[in-house]
Coordinates of C-alpha atoms and ligand atoms in Angstrom, one line a residue:
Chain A
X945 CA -74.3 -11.8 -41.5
X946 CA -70.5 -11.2 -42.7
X947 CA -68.7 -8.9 -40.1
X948 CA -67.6 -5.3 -40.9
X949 CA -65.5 -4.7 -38.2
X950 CA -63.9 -7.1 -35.4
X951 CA -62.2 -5.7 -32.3
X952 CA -60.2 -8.0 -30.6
X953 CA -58.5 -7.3 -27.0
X954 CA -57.8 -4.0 -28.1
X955 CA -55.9 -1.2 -26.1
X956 CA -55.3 2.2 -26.5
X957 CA -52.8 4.5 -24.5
X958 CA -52.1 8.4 -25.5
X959 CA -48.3 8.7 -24.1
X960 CA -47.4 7.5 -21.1
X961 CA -50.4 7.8 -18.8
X962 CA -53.3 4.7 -18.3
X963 CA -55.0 3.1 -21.2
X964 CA -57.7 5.0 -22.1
X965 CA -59.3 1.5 -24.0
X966 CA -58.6 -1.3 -22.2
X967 CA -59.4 -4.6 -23.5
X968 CA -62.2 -3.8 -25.9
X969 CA -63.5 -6.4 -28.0
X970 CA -66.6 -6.7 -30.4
X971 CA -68.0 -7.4 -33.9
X972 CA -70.3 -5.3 -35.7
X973 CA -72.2 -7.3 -38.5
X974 CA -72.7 -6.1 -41.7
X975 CA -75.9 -3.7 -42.2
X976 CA -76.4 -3.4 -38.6
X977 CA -77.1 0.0 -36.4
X978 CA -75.4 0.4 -33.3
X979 CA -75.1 3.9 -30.9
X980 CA -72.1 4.1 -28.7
X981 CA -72.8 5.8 -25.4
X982 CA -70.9 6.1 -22.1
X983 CA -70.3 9.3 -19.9
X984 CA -68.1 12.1 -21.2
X985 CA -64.2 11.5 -21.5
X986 CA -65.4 7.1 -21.1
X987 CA -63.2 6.8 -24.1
X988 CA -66.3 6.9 -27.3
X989 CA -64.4 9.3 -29.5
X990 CA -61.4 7.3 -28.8
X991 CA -63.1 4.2 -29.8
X992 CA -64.9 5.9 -33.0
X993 CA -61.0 7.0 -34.2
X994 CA -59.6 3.4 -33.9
X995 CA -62.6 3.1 -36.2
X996 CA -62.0 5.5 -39.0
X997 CA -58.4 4.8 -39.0
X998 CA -57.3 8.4 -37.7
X999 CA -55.4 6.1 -34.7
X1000 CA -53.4 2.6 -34.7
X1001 CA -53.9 0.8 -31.7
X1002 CA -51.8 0.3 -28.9
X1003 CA -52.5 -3.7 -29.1
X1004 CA -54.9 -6.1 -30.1
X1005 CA -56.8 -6.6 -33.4
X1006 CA -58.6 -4.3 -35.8
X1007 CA -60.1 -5.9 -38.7
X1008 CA -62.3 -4.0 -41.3
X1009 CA -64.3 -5.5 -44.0
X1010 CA -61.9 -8.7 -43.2
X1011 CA -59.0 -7.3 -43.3
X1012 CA -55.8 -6.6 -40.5
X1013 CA -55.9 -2.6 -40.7
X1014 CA -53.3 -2.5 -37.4
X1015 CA -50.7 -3.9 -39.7
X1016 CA -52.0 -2.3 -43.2
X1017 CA -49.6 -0.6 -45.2
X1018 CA -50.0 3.5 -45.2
X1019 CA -50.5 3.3 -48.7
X1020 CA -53.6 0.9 -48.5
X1021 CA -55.5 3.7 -45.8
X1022 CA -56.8 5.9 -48.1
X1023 CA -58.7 2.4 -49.8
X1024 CA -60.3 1.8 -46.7
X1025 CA -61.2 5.6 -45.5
X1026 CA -63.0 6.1 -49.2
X1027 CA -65.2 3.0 -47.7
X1028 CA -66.0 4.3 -44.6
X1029 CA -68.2 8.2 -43.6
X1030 CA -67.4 10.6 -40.7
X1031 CA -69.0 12.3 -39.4
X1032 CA -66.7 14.1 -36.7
X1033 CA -67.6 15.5 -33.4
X1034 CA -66.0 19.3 -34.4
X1035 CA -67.1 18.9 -37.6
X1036 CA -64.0 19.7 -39.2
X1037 CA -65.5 21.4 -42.2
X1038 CA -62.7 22.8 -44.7
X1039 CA -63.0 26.8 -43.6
X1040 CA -62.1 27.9 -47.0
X1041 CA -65.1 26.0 -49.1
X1042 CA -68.6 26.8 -49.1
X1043 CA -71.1 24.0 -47.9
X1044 CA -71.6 22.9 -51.6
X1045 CA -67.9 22.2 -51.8
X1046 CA -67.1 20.4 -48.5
X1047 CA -70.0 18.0 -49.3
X1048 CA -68.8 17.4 -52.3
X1049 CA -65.4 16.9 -51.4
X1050 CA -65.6 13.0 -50.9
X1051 CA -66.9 12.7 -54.6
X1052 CA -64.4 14.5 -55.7
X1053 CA -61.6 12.9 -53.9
X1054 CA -62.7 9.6 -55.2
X1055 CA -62.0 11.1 -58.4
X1056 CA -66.1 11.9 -60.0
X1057 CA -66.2 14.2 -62.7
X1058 CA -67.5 17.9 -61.8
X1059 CA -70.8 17.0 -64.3
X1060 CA -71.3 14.1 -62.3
X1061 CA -71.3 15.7 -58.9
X1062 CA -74.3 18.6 -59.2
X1063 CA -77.1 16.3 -58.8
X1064 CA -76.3 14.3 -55.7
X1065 CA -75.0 17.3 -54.1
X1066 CA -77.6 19.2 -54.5
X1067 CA -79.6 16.5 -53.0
X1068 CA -77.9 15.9 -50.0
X1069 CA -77.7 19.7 -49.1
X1070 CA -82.2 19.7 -49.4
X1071 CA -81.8 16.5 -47.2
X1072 CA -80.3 17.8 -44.4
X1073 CA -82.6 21.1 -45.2
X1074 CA -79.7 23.9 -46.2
X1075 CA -80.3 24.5 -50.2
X1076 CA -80.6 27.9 -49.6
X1077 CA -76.8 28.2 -47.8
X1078 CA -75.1 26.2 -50.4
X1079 CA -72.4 28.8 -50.8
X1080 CA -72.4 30.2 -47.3
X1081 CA -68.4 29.3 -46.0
X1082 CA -68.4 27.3 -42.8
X1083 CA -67.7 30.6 -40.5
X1084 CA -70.9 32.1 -41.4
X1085 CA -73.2 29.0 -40.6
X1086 CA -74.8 28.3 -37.4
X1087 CA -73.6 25.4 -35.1
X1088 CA -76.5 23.0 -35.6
X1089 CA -75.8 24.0 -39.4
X1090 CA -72.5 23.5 -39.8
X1091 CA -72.9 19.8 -38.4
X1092 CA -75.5 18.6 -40.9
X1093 CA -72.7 20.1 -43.7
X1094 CA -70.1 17.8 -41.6
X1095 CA -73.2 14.7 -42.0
X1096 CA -73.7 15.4 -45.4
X1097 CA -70.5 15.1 -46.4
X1098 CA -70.3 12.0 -44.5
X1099 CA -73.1 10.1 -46.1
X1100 CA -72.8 11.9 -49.7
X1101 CA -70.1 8.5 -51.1
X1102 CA -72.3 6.2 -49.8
X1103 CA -70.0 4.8 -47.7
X1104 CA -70.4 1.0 -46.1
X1105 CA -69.4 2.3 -43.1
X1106 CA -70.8 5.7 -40.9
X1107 CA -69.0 6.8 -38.0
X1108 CA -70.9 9.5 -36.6
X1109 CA -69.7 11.3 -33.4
X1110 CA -72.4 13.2 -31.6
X1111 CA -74.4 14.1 -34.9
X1112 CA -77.4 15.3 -33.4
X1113 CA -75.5 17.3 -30.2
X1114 CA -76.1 20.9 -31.9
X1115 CA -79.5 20.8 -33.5
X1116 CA -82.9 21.2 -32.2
X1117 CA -85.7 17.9 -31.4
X1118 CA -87.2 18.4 -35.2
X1119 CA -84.1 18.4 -37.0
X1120 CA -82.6 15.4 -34.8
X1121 CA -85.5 13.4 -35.6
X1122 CA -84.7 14.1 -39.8
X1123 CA -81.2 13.2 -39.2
X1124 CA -82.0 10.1 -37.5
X1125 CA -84.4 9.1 -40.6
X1126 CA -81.5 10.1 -43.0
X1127 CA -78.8 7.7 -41.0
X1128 CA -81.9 5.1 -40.8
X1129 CA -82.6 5.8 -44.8
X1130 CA -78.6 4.9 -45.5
X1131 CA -79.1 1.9 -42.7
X1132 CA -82.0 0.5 -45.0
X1133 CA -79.7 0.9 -48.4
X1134 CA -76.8 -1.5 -46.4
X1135 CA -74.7 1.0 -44.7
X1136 CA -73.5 -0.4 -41.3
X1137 CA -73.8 2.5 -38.6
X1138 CA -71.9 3.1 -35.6
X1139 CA -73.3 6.5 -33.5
X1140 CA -71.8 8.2 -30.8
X1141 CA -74.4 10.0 -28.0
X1142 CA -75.0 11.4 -25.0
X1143 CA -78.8 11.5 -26.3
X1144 CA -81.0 8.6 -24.9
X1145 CA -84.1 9.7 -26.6
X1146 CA -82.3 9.0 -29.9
X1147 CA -81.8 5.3 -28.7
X1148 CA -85.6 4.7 -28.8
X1149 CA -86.0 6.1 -32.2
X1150 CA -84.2 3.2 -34.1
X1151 CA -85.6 -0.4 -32.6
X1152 CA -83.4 -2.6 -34.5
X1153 CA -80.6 -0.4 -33.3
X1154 CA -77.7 -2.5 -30.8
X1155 CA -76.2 -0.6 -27.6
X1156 CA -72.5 -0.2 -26.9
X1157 CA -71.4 1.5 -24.0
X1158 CA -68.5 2.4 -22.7
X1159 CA -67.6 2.6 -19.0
X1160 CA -64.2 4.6 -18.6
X1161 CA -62.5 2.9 -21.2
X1162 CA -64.3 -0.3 -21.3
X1163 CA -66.7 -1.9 -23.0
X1164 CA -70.2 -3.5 -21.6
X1165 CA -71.7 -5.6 -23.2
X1166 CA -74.3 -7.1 -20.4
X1167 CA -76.2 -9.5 -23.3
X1168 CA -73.0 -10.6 -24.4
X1169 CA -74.7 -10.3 -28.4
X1170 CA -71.2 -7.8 -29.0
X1171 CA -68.6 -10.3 -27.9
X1172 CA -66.0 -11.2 -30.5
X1173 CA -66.0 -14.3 -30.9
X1174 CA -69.5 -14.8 -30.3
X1175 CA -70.6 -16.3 -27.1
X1176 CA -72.3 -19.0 -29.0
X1177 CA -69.3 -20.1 -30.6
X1178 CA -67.5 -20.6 -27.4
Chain B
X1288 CA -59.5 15.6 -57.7
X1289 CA -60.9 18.0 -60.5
X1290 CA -59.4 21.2 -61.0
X1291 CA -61.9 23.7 -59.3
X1292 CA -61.6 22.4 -56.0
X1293 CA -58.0 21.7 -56.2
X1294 CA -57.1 25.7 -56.1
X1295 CA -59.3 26.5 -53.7
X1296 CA -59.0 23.7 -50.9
X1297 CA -55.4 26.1 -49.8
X1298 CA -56.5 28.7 -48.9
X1299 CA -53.5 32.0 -48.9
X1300 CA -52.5 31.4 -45.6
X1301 CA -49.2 30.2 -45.0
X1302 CA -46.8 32.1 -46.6
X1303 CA -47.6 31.5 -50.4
X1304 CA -48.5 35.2 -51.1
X1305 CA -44.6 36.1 -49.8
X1306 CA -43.2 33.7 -52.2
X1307 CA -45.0 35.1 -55.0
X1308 CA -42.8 38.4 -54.6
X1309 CA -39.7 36.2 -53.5
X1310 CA -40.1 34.2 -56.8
X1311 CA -40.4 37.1 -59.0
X1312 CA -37.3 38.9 -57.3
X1313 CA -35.3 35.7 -57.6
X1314 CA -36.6 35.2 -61.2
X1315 CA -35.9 38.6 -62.3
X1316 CA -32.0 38.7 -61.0
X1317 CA -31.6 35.0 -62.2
X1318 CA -32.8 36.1 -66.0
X1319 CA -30.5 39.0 -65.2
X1320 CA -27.4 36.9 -64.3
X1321 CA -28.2 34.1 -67.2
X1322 CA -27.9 37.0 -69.9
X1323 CA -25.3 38.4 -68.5
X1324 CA -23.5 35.0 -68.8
X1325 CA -24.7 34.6 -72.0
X1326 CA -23.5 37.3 -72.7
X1327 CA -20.2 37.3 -72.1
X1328 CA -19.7 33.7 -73.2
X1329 CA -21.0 35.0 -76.5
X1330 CA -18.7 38.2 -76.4
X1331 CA -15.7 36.0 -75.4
X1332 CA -16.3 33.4 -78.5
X1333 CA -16.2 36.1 -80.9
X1334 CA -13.3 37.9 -79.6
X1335 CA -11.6 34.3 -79.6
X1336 CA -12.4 33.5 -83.7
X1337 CA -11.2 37.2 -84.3
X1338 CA -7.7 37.4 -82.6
X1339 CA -6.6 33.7 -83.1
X1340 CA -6.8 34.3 -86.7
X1341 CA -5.2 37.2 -87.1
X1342 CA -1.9 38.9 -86.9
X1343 CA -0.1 42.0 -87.2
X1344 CA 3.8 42.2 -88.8
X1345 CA 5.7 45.2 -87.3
X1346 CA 8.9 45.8 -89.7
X1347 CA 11.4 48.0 -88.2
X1348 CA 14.3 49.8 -89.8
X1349 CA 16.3 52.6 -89.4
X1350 CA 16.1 53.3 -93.4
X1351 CA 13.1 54.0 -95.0
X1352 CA 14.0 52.1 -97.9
X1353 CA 15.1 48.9 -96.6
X1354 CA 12.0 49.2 -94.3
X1355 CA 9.9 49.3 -97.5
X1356 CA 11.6 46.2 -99.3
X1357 CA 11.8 44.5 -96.5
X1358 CA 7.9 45.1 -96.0
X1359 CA 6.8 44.4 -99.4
X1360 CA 9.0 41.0 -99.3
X1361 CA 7.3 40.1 -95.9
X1362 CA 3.7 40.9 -98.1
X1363 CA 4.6 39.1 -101.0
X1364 CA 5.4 35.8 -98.7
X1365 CA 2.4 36.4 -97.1
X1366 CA 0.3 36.6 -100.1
X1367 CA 1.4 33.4 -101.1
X1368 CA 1.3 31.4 -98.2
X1369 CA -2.1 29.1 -98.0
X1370 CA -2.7 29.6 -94.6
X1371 CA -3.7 33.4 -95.0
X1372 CA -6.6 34.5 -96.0
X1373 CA -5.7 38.5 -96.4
X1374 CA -2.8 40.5 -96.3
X1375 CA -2.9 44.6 -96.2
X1376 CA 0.2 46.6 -95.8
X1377 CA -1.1 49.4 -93.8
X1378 CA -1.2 52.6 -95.8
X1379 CA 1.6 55.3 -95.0
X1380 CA -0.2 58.1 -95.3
X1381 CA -3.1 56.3 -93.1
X1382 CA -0.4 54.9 -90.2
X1383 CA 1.3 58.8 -90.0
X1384 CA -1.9 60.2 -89.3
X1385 CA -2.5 58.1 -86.6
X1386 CA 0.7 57.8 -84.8
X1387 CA 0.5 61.8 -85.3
X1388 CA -1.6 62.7 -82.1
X1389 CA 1.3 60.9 -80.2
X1390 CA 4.3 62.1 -82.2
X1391 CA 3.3 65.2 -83.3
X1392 CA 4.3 66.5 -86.4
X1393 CA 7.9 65.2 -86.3
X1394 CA 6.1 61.5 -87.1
X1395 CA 5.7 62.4 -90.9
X1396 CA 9.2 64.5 -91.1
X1397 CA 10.5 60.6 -91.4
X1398 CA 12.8 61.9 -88.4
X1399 CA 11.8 58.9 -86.6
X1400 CA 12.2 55.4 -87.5
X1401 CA 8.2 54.4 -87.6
X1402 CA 7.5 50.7 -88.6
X1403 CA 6.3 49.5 -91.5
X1404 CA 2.8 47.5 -90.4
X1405 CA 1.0 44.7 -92.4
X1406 CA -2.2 43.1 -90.6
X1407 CA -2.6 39.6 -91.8
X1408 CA -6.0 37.4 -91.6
X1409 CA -5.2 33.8 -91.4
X1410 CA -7.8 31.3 -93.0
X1411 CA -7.4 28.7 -90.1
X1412 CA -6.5 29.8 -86.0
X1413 CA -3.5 27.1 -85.7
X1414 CA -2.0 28.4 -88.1
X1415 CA -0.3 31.5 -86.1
X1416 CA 2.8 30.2 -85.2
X1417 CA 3.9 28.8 -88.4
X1418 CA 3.0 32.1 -90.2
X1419 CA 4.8 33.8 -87.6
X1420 CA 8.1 31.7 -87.9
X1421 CA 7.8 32.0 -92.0
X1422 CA 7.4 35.9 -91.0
X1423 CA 10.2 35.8 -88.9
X1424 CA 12.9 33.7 -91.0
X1425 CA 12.2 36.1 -94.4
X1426 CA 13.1 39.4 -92.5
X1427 CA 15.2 39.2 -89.3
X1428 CA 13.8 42.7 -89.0
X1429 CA 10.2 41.8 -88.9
X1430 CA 8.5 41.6 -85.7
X1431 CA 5.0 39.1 -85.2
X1432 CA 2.7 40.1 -82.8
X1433 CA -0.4 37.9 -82.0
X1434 CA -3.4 39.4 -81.1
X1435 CA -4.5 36.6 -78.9
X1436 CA -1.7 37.0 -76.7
X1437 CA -2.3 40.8 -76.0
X1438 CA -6.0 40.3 -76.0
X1439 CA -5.7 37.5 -73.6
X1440 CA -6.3 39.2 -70.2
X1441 CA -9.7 40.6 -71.8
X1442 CA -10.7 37.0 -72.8
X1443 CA -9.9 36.0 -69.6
X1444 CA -11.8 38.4 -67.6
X1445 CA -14.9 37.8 -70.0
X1446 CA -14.4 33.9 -68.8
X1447 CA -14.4 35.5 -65.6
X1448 CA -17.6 37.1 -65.7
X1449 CA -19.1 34.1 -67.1
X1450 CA -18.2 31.6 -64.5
X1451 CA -19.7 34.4 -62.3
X1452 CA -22.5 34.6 -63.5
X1453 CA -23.1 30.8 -64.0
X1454 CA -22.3 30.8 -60.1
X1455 CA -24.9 33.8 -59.3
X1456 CA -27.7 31.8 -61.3
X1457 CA -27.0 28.4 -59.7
X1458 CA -27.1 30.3 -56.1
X1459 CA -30.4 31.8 -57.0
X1460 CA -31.8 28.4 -57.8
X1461 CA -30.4 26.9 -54.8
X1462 CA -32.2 30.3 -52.9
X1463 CA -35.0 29.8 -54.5
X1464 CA -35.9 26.1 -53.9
X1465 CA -35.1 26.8 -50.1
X1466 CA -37.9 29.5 -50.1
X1467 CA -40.0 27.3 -52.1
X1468 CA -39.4 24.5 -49.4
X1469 CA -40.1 27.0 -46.3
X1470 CA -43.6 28.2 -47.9
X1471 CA -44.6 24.5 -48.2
X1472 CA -43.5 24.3 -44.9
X1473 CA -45.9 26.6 -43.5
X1474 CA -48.1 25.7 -45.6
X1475 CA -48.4 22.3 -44.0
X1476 CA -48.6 23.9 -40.7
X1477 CA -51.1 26.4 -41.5
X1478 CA -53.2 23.6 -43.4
X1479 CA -52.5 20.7 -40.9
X1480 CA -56.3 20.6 -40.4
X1481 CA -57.7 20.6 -43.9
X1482 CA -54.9 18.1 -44.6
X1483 CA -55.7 15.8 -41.9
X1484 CA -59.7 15.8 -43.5
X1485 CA -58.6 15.1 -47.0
X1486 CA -56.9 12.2 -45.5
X1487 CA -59.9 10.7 -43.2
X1488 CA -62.0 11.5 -46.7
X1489 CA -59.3 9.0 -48.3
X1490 CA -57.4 11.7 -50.4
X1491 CA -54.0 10.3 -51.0
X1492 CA -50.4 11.6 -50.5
X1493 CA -50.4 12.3 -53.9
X1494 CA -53.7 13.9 -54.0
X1495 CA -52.7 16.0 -51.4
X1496 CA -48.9 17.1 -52.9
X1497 CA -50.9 17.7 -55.8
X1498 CA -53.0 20.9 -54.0
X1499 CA -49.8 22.3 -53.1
X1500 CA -47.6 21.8 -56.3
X1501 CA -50.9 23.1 -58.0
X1502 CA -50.8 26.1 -55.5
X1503 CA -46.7 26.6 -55.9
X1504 CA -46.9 26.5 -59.3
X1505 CA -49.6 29.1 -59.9
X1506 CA -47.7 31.6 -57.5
X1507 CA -44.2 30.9 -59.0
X1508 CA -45.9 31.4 -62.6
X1509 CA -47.1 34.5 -61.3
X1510 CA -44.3 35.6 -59.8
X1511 CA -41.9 34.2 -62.1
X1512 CA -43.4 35.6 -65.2
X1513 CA -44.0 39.3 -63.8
X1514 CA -40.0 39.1 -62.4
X1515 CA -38.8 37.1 -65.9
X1516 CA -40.6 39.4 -68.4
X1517 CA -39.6 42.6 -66.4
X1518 CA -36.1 40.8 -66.6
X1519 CA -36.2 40.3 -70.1
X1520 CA -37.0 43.8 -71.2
X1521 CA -34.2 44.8 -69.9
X1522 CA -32.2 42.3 -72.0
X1523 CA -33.9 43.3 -74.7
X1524 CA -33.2 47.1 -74.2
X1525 CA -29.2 46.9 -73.1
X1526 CA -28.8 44.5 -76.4
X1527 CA -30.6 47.4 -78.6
X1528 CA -28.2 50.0 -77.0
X1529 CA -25.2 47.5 -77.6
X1530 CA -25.7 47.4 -81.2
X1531 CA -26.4 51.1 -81.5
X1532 CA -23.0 51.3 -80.5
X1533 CA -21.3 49.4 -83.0
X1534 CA -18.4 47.9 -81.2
X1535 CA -17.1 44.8 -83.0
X1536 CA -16.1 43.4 -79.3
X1537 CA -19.9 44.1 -77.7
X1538 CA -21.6 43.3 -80.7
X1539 CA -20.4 39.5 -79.5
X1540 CA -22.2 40.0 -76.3
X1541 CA -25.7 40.4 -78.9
X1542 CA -27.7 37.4 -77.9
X1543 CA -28.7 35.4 -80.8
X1544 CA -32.1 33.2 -81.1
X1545 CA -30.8 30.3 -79.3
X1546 CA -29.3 32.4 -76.5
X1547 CA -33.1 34.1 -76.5
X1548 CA -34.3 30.9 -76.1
X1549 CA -32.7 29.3 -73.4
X1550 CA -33.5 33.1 -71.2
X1551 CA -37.1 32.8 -71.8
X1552 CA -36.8 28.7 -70.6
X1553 CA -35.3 30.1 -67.3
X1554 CA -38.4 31.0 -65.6
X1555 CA -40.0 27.8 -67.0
X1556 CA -37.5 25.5 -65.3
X1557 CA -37.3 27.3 -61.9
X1558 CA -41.2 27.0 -61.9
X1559 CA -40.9 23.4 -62.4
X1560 CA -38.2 23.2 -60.2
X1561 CA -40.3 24.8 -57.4
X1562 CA -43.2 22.5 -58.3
X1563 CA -41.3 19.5 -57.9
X1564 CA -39.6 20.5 -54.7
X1565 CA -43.1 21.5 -53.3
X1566 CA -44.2 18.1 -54.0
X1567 CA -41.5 16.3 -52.8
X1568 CA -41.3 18.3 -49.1
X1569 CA -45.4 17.5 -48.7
X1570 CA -44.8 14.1 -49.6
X1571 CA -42.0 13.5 -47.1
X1572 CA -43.8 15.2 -44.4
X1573 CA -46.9 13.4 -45.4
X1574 CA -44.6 10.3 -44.8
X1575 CA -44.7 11.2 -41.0
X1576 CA -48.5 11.2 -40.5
X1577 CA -50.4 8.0 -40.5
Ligands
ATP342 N1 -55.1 12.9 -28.4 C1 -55.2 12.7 -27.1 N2 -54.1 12.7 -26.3 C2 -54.1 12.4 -25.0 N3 -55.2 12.1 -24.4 C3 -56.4 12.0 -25.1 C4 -56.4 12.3 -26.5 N4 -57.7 12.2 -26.9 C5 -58.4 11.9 -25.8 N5 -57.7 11.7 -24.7 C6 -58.1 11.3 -23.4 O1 -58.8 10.1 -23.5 C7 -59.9 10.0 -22.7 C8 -61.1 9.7 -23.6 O2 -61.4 10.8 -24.5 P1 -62.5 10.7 -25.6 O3 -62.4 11.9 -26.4 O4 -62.4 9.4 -26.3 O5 -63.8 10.7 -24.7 P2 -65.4 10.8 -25.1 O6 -66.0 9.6 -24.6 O7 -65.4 11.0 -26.6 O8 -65.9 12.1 -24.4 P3 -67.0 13.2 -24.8 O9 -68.3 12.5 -24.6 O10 -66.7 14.3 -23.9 O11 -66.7 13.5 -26.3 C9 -60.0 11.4 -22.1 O12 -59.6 11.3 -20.7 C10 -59.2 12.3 -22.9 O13 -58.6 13.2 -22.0
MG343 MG1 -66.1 12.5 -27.8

């Protein structure tokens, strides 16, 4: 199994206070499912941004689909952001587009044609159950339905990497479950998945899944079966 | 990105509905100002080719009849020379009658001593002074005046008003790209957020500069083209009441097809002025982000 993503000895410090990640290292193979849990303010969106590229490091190694992205060239980001799907923990839906139009936003900025775009949109809005709000703007949706816009938008690309921050924190048991199956659906097609939660019930819901979790800013990793490099290798 | 997203990912926040009425104002008094210049760069040619070529011989002399011979000498020089083009020895009767509002009656008695005047048409500008000296060496009486010289003050206030308005127009554009810049500049504040998504969704700078020069552009063209139309009505109106009044000085000032043409590309190139300014201000903030 090729590696996605490598983390080596990697720090982060906002200004001049403590590191919030300190010495966080780890590999996530290709295909593989992993949730990311720790108590609030532990440092798991922090980690998740490193991810996604919204944040450089403050040292160590970031390497995504094999390459250096701490010393990556600006213009070489928006390559590597079109490969990877967010879903963030406020959402961040555009205010002024209907739910039809964020989700399709991805497509769109990866240049598909409008004739092109209809069909999967329309898809991924019955998957995460809102076909009938397809034009309602962002303002106007519920919580819990304004975050399965936010993870339809994230999955619509098919992206090889999902990042997914809290995507189940404001919907009910039922629809938790469906979203689970969607992120397990895109797991099955090759999609490697890294999930953020609070949620422990979710953990038993995907078996092949891999625990991360952070404890105030670092990362345990008890079995050792995250360590970059592996422990075998050592 | 395809088009219908593009217009709509900005929403009106930010200042762009204030620039649409900035851009028409600025448009409107910059069309003013460019016709203006026109104008008087057109007026200013004219009156140029008119008095270099001509001239006007004043001969003065105390007796009638040598005034006469002298004049009709002067003419018949004149007629022959190849450098003129026409040469009329003002009427009598004609002159008397208009001196007579000034001189009263006692002009016609032939109590005073009123010149004999010839107006003369040269066929080429440069050829004034020699004319003149030719003029000048067949009658010692004979006096040369060149319109150009007396005329000169006008010509240079019309240059005047043209480097005026030349100045008032480059102002305007300097004005207007400065408003331009500010609106993108809120803009980017007001859309930090939906910026800083397009980015994590792997839009690139480009993309990005593109919603706004897309936005710009639609706002200048709408404010542009209300403020440049209105504008040019105006110039169309003041030229129809300049040639309704038949003054061979104004009539210069008439704009001509060409002149037309560069007026209605005014608006055109401030909007792609703007456009490109918007686009290069988000793409050197965008610079700043990661
Ligand atoms: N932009 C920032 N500037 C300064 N400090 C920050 C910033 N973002 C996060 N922090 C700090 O870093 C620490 C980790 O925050 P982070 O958001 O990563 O936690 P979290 O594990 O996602 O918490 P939660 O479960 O509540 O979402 C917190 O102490 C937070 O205050
Ligand atoms: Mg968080």
């Amino acid at each position: 199994m090729t590696n996605i993503v490598q983390f080596e000895n990697v720090g982060l410090r906002y200004g001049a206070g403590e590191e919030t990640l300190t010495d966080v290292s780890f590999q996530l193979g290709a295909g593989s499912f992993h949730f990311l849990t720790g108590a609030s303010g532990a440092g798991k969106t922090s980690l998740l941004k490193l991810l996604y590229l919204a944040q450089r490091p403050s040292r160590g190694v970031i390497r995504l689909f094999g390459e250096d992205t701490v010393t990556l060239p600006r213009a070489r980001l928006p390559g590597f952001r079109r490969r990877i799907g967010v879903v963030f923990q406020d959402f961040r839906l555009v205010p002024h587009l209907s739910a039809w139009d964020n989700i399709a936003l991805p497509l769109r900025v990866a240049g598909v044609v409008e004739a092109d775009l209809e069909q999967p949109v329309r898809e991924m809005l019955a998957w995460v159950g809102l076909a009938e709000r397809a034009h309602a703007r962002p303002a106007t949706l519920s919580g819990g339905e304004q975050q399965r816009v936010a993870i339809a938008r994230a999955v619509i690309a098919r992206p090889e990497l999902l990042v997914a921050d809290e995507p189940t924190g404001n919907v009910d048991p039922d629809m938790a479950e469906r979203l689970l199956h969607l992120f397990d659906s895109l797991n099955r097609l090759g999609t490697t998945i890294v999930i953020a939660t609070h949620d422990l019930h979710l953990l038993s819901r995907v078996p092949h899944a891999q625990l991360m979790r952070l404890d105030r800013g670092r990362l345990h990793d008890p079995t050792g079966a995250l360590r970059y490099p592996p422990k075998a290798a050592e | 990105m395809s088009d219908r997203s593009q217009t709509r990912v900005l929403d009106e926040a930010g200042g762009f509905r204030a620039m649409t009425a900035v851009m028409g104002i600025m448009l409107f008094l910059t069309v003013l100002a460019t016709a203006l210049g026109l104008g008087t760069l057109g007026a200013a040619r004219t009156l140029d080719r008119q008095l270099a070529g001509r001239l006007t011989v004043q001969v003065v002399d105390g007796d009638p009849a040598a005034r006469d011979r002298a004049a009709a000498r002067v003419t018949e020089l004149l007629r022959r020379h190849p450098d003129v083009l026409r040469v009329d020895l003002v009427d009598r009767a004609e002159l008397q009658r208009l001196i007579e509002p000034w001189l009263g009656a006692s002009a016609s008695s032939g109590a005073l001593p009123v010149p004999a005047l010839i107006d003369v048409d040269l066929r080429r500008e440069d050829a004034a002074p020699r004319v003149a000296d030719v003029v000048r060496r067949a009658a010692s009486n004979a006096r040369v005046d060149r319109h150009e010289e007396w005329m000169s003050p006008v010509s240079r206030f019309m240059d005047l008003l043209t480097a005026l308005a030349a100045a008032l127009v480059a102002l305007m554009a300097a004005a207007t790209l400065a408003v331009v810049v500010l609106a993108v500049r809120s803009g980017l504040e007001a859309h930090r957020g939906t910026i800083e998504v397009m980015h994590m969704l792997g839009s690139t700078d480009v993309q990005v500069a593109r919603l706004f020069q897309r936005r710009i552009a639609l706002d200048a063209l709408l404010g542009g083209g209300v403020g440049g139309l209105a504008a040019l009505a105006i110039v169309w109106l003041l030229g129809r009441q300049l040639g309704a009044l038949g003054s061979e000085l104004l009539g210069g000032a008439t704009l001509g097809r060409g002149e037309w043409t560069a007026l209605a590309a005014v608006p055109l190139l401030f909007i792609l002025l703007a456009t490109l300014a918007a686009r290069r201000a988000v793409l050197a903030d965008l610079k700043r982000t990661l």
